[in-house]
Amino acid sequence: MLKTFIIDGDKGGVGKSLAARALVHHYLTQPEAERPRIVVYDADLSNPDVCGDGGLKSGNGIMGTAMLDLSNENGWIDFGTRVATLTAAAEKVDYRIIVNMPAQIGTRAFDGSIHIVNEVLREANAIPVWLLSRTQESIRALNYRLRNMPARYEAGLIVKNLFFGQSDKFALWSADELQQQLIDEGAWIETELPELNDQLAVMIGRRPFHEVLKDGIDGRGLQFGYRLALESWLKRAGAAMAKIEELGC
C-alpha cells in the first residue's frame, strides 16, 4: 500500500521541516522487516531543510529523495510520474512518501489553477498533515485548502507545534468552528509536536537525526546531555507523528 503525507502549514517557520524529519526518523527506527519503504521529497526550494545540502539522502533505509518544484504544473507532472512508479511497487511492499511543502504554496497550487494537483494527490493516496500555529492566519489557510480541495481534505492530521506554547495556548483553534468540524465531527485527528531545545536545533541544523545519533556533529560525538535531550525529543515526536498511520485506507 502507498500512502503520501503532505506536510503543510502554508507559512514559513511553523515547523513543517522539523515534523517531516521527525516522521522520517520514526519510520527508520522501526525494525527493518516491519517498516515501510520511505521516499522523501522536499518542495521547499528556498529553504530545503529536509533534502537540501547536508540533509536527508538515499540509503540507511530511505529508498529515495528529491527536490520538487510544486509551484507549477511541470513539477506536479513530475511528482505524478514518480507516484505512478511507486504505486506499482507498493502492490507488493508498503511505501510511504513524505513531502515537505514550501511556504505560500496555497495560492500557487491549492487554489485550483493547476488542475492536475487534485488528480496527483488522489493517485498518491495523499493525507494532509497541517502544522498549526496559534494565529488566525494558520486556521484561515487550512480553511482555504478545505474549500478548494474538499475531496482531498476529508481526513488529516492537525499538529500543534508546541514551539508556540503549550496546548492550552491554542485558544483560537479550540474556539474556532473549524476545529469542531474537523476534529469533533469529522475524520481528522490532533497531535502535538514537542518543542526541541533551541541550542540543540541550531547545532543539528539540517543534519539527519540518525546521522547525528551515530556520528555526532562535525566528527565529534554529541555531548551526553544533548544526546539525552535529542533521544527524548525524537521518542516523543515520533509517537506524536505516528498517529498519521491511523488515517487512510
GROMACS .gro file of C-alpha atoms in nm:
model
  249
    1MET     CA    1   0.000   0.000   0.000
    2LEU     CA    2   0.111   0.353  -0.077
    3LYS     CA    3   0.038   0.649   0.148
    4THR     CA    4   0.163   1.001   0.091
    5PHE     CA    5   0.189   1.252   0.373
    6ILE     CA    6   0.174   1.617   0.266
    7ILE     CA    7   0.348   1.815   0.541
    8ASP     CA    8   0.195   2.159   0.510
    9GLY     CA    9   0.114   2.470   0.707
   10ASP     CA   10   0.149   2.736   0.438
   11LYS     CA   11   0.352   2.982   0.645
   12GLY     CA   12   0.727   2.961   0.691
   13GLY     CA   13   0.855   2.884   1.040
   14VAL     CA   14   0.559   2.673   1.154
   15GLY     CA   15   0.768   2.355   1.184
   16LYS     CA   16   0.700   2.170   0.858
   17SER     CA   17   1.059   2.061   0.803
   18LEU     CA   18   1.104   1.951   1.163
   19ALA     CA   19   0.783   1.749   1.155
   20ALA     CA   20   0.880   1.583   0.827
   21ARG     CA   21   1.222   1.489   0.959
   22ALA     CA   22   1.071   1.355   1.283
   23LEU     CA   23   0.830   1.138   1.084
   24VAL     CA   24   1.114   1.003   0.869
   25HIS     CA   25   1.317   0.921   1.180
   26HIS     CA   26   1.018   0.745   1.334
   27TYR     CA   27   0.999   0.507   1.040
   28LEU     CA   28   1.374   0.450   1.034
   29THR     CA   29   1.370   0.335   1.398
   30GLN     CA   30   1.122   0.057   1.321
   31PRO     CA   31   1.255  -0.297   1.267
   32GLU     CA   32   1.361  -0.336   0.904
   33ALA     CA   33   1.121  -0.625   0.846
   34GLU     CA   34   0.824  -0.418   0.967
   35ARG     CA   35   0.883  -0.067   0.837
   36PRO     CA   36   0.755   0.059   0.501
   37ARG     CA   37   0.986   0.178   0.226
   38ILE     CA   38   1.043   0.552   0.271
   39VAL     CA   39   1.069   0.811  -0.005
   40VAL     CA   40   1.118   1.177   0.088
   41TYR     CA   41   1.054   1.479  -0.134
   42ASP     CA   42   1.136   1.838  -0.042
   43ALA     CA   43   0.934   2.103  -0.226
   44ASP     CA   44   1.073   2.393  -0.021
   45LEU     CA   45   1.330   2.512  -0.273
   46SER     CA   46   1.408   2.835  -0.089
   47ASN     CA   47   1.479   2.665   0.246
   48PRO     CA   48   1.541   2.294   0.177
   49ASP     CA   49   1.598   2.177   0.535
   50VAL     CA   50   1.474   1.824   0.461
   51CYS     CA   51   1.655   1.715   0.143
   52GLY     CA   52   1.887   2.007   0.077
   53ASP     CA   53   2.265   2.005   0.104
   54GLY     CA   54   2.358   1.814   0.420
   55GLY     CA   55   2.003   1.686   0.469
   56LEU     CA   56   1.837   1.351   0.406
   57LYS     CA   57   1.965   1.137   0.121
   58SER     CA   58   1.908   0.788  -0.013
   59GLY     CA   59   2.042   0.499   0.193
   60ASN     CA   60   2.014   0.392   0.555
   61GLY     CA   61   1.654   0.282   0.498
   62ILE     CA   62   1.550   0.570   0.272
   63MET     CA   63   1.470   0.448  -0.079
   64GLY     CA   64   1.495   0.786  -0.246
   65THR     CA   65   1.497   1.162  -0.201
   66ALA     CA   66   1.445   1.451  -0.442
   67MET     CA   67   1.374   1.820  -0.467
   68LEU     CA   68   1.044   1.904  -0.638
   69ASP     CA   69   0.909   2.236  -0.761
   70LEU     CA   70   0.538   2.209  -0.687
   71SER     CA   71   0.464   2.572  -0.765
   72ASN     CA   72   0.398   2.489  -1.132
   73GLU     CA   73   0.231   2.224  -1.345
   74ASN     CA   74   0.556   2.067  -1.464
   75GLY     CA   75   0.653   1.995  -1.106
   76TRP     CA   76   0.322   1.821  -1.039
   77ILE     CA   77   0.358   1.620  -1.360
   78ASP     CA   78   0.699   1.505  -1.238
   79PHE     CA   79   0.552   1.421  -0.898
   80GLY     CA   80   0.270   1.226  -1.062
   81THR     CA   81   0.514   1.021  -1.266
   82ARG     CA   82   0.712   0.935  -0.954
   83VAL     CA   83   0.392   0.839  -0.773
   84ALA     CA   84   0.291   0.604  -1.057
   85THR     CA   85   0.623   0.420  -1.032
   86LEU     CA   86   0.590   0.381  -0.656
   87THR     CA   87   0.224   0.276  -0.679
   88ALA     CA   88   0.326  -0.023  -0.888
   89ALA     CA   89   0.598  -0.116  -0.640
   90ALA     CA   90   0.357  -0.072  -0.347
   91GLU     CA   91   0.144  -0.362  -0.467
   92LYS     CA   92   0.400  -0.590  -0.301
   93VAL     CA   93   0.562  -0.373  -0.032
   94ASP     CA   94   0.427  -0.079   0.171
   95TYR     CA   95   0.559   0.260   0.069
   96ARG     CA   96   0.533   0.595   0.244
   97ILE     CA   97   0.603   0.919   0.060
   98ILE     CA   98   0.675   1.219   0.282
   99VAL     CA   99   0.652   1.557   0.110
  100ASN     CA  100   0.771   1.876   0.278
  101MET     CA  101   0.576   2.168   0.131
  102PRO     CA  102   0.704   2.526   0.096
  103ALA     CA  103   0.555   2.842   0.241
  104GLN     CA  104   0.275   3.016   0.050
  105ILE     CA  105   0.205   2.710  -0.166
  106GLY     CA  106  -0.169   2.753  -0.118
  107THR     CA  107  -0.214   3.036  -0.366
  108ARG     CA  108   0.021   2.869  -0.616
  109ALA     CA  109  -0.105   2.511  -0.619
  110PHE     CA  110  -0.410   2.461  -0.399
  111ASP     CA  111  -0.640   2.721  -0.550
  112GLY     CA  112  -0.749   2.505  -0.842
  113SER     CA  113  -0.537   2.687  -1.103
  114ILE     CA  114  -0.311   2.383  -1.154
  115HIS     CA  115  -0.573   2.127  -1.244
  116ILE     CA  116  -0.351   1.822  -1.215
  117VAL     CA  117  -0.292   1.876  -0.841
  118ASN     CA  118  -0.616   1.711  -0.734
  119GLU     CA  119  -0.555   1.408  -0.957
  120VAL     CA  120  -0.195   1.361  -0.839
  121LEU     CA  121  -0.297   1.379  -0.475
  122ARG     CA  122  -0.571   1.123  -0.539
  123GLU     CA  123  -0.331   0.881  -0.709
  124ALA     CA  124  -0.079   0.933  -0.430
  125ASN     CA  125  -0.338   0.846  -0.163
  126ALA     CA  126  -0.238   1.177  -0.006
  127ILE     CA  127  -0.312   1.258   0.356
  128PRO     CA  128  -0.269   1.621   0.470
  129VAL     CA  129  -0.060   1.697   0.778
  130TRP     CA  130  -0.123   2.054   0.895
  131LEU     CA  131   0.132   2.227   1.118
  132LEU     CA  132  -0.077   2.461   1.327
  133SER     CA  133   0.050   2.781   1.484
  134ARG     CA  134  -0.151   2.994   1.725
  135THR     CA  135  -0.255   3.254   1.469
  136GLN     CA  136  -0.588   3.305   1.298
  137GLU     CA  137  -0.397   3.308   0.969
  138SER     CA  138  -0.299   2.944   1.021
  139ILE     CA  139  -0.665   2.848   1.059
  140ARG     CA  140  -0.768   3.056   0.756
  141ALA     CA  141  -0.504   2.891   0.537
  142LEU     CA  142  -0.629   2.545   0.632
  143ASN     CA  143  -0.987   2.651   0.563
  144TYR     CA  144  -0.870   2.772   0.221
  145ARG     CA  145  -0.743   2.420   0.141
  146LEU     CA  146  -1.071   2.267   0.254
  147ARG     CA  147  -1.279   2.499   0.038
  148ASN     CA  148  -1.071   2.447  -0.274
  149MET     CA  149  -0.999   2.073  -0.246
  150PRO     CA  150  -1.264   1.920  -0.019
  151ALA     CA  151  -1.220   1.566  -0.154
  152ARG     CA  152  -0.851   1.564  -0.064
  153TYR     CA  153  -0.908   1.708   0.283
  154GLU     CA  154  -1.175   1.474   0.418
  155ALA     CA  155  -0.928   1.342   0.678
  156GLY     CA  156  -0.591   1.454   0.802
  157LEU     CA  157  -0.365   1.525   1.096
  158ILE     CA  158  -0.355   1.854   1.286
  159VAL     CA  159  -0.016   1.905   1.452
  160LYS     CA  160   0.001   2.164   1.727
  161ASN     CA  161   0.362   2.282   1.728
  162LEU     CA  162   0.439   2.335   2.096
  163PHE     CA  163   0.721   2.569   1.998
  164PHE     CA  164   0.441   2.826   2.001
  165GLY     CA  165   0.327   2.733   2.353
  166GLN     CA  166   0.157   2.451   2.535
  167SER     CA  167  -0.164   2.301   2.403
  168ASP     CA  168  -0.392   2.526   2.608
  169LYS     CA  169  -0.240   2.830   2.437
  170PHE     CA  170  -0.403   2.735   2.106
  171ALA     CA  171  -0.718   2.913   2.217
  172LEU     CA  172  -0.813   3.048   1.875
  173TRP     CA  173  -0.810   2.699   1.728
  174SER     CA  174  -1.002   2.548   2.019
  175ALA     CA  175  -1.274   2.812   1.983
  176ASP     CA  176  -1.296   2.802   1.605
  177GLU     CA  177  -1.584   2.620   1.437
  178LEU     CA  178  -1.331   2.457   1.202
  179GLN     CA  179  -1.188   2.264   1.499
  180GLN     CA  180  -1.532   2.125   1.576
  181GLN     CA  181  -1.597   2.048   1.210
  182LEU     CA  182  -1.273   1.857   1.158
  183ILE     CA  183  -1.196   1.700   1.497
  184ASP     CA  184  -1.523   1.666   1.686
  185GLU     CA  185  -1.746   1.588   1.391
  186GLY     CA  186  -1.507   1.487   1.115
  187ALA     CA  187  -1.232   1.235   1.044
  188TRP     CA  188  -0.933   1.449   1.138
  189ILE     CA  189  -0.719   1.380   1.445
  190GLU     CA  190  -0.491   1.601   1.653
  191THR     CA  191  -0.142   1.554   1.787
  192GLU     CA  192   0.131   1.771   1.941
  193LEU     CA  193   0.487   1.818   1.821
  194PRO     CA  194   0.707   1.877   2.128
  195GLU     CA  195   0.945   2.171   2.136
  196LEU     CA  196   1.306   2.094   2.050
  197ASN     CA  197   1.575   2.261   2.262
  198ASP     CA  198   1.687   2.578   2.080
  199GLN     CA  199   2.060   2.517   2.116
  200LEU     CA  200   2.023   2.158   2.005
  201ALA     CA  201   1.822   2.264   1.700
  202VAL     CA  202   2.094   2.510   1.597
  203MET     CA  203   2.369   2.253   1.650
  204ILE     CA  204   2.193   1.992   1.437
  205GLY     CA  205   2.083   2.220   1.156
  206ARG     CA  206   1.951   2.009   0.871
  207ARG     CA  207   2.163   1.707   0.953
  208PRO     CA  208   1.958   1.385   0.961
  209PHE     CA  209   1.881   1.279   1.316
  210HIS     CA  210   2.002   0.923   1.266
  211GLU     CA  211   2.340   1.053   1.149
  212VAL     CA  212   2.372   1.287   1.446
  213LEU     CA  213   2.300   1.000   1.686
  214LYS     CA  214   2.551   0.776   1.512
  215ASP     CA  215   2.835   1.011   1.420
  216GLY     CA  216   2.778   1.326   1.621
  217ILE     CA  217   2.835   1.668   1.464
  218ASP     CA  218   3.141   1.751   1.253
  219GLY     CA  219   3.315   1.435   1.364
  220ARG     CA  220   3.261   1.497   1.733
  221GLY     CA  221   3.022   1.295   1.943
  222LEU     CA  222   2.717   1.471   2.078
  223GLN     CA  223   2.761   1.576   2.439
  224PHE     CA  224   2.582   1.333   2.668
  225GLY     CA  225   2.323   1.581   2.793
  226TYR     CA  226   2.235   1.692   2.442
  227ARG     CA  227   2.220   1.331   2.328
  228LEU     CA  228   1.970   1.251   2.602
  229ALA     CA  229   1.766   1.557   2.508
  230LEU     CA  230   1.763   1.457   2.140
  231GLU     CA  231   1.673   1.095   2.210
  232SER     CA  232   1.391   1.205   2.440
  233TRP     CA  233   1.257   1.451   2.184
  234LEU     CA  234   1.274   1.201   1.900
  235LYS     CA  235   1.084   0.944   2.103
  236ARG     CA  236   0.806   1.190   2.186
  237ALA     CA  237   0.797   1.347   1.840
  238GLY     CA  238   0.791   1.006   1.675
  239ALA     CA  239   0.499   0.891   1.888
  240ALA     CA  240   0.312   1.212   1.802
  241MET     CA  241   0.371   1.190   1.427
  242ALA     CA  242   0.300   0.814   1.419
  243LYS     CA  243  -0.070   0.895   1.465
  244ILE     CA  244  -0.077   0.964   1.093
  245GLU     CA  245  -0.092   0.588   1.035
  246GLU     CA  246  -0.441   0.587   1.184
  247LEU     CA  247  -0.562   0.766   0.870
  248GLY     CA  248  -0.606   0.640   0.518
  249CYS     CA  249  -0.710   0.304   0.381
   0.00000   0.00000   0.00000
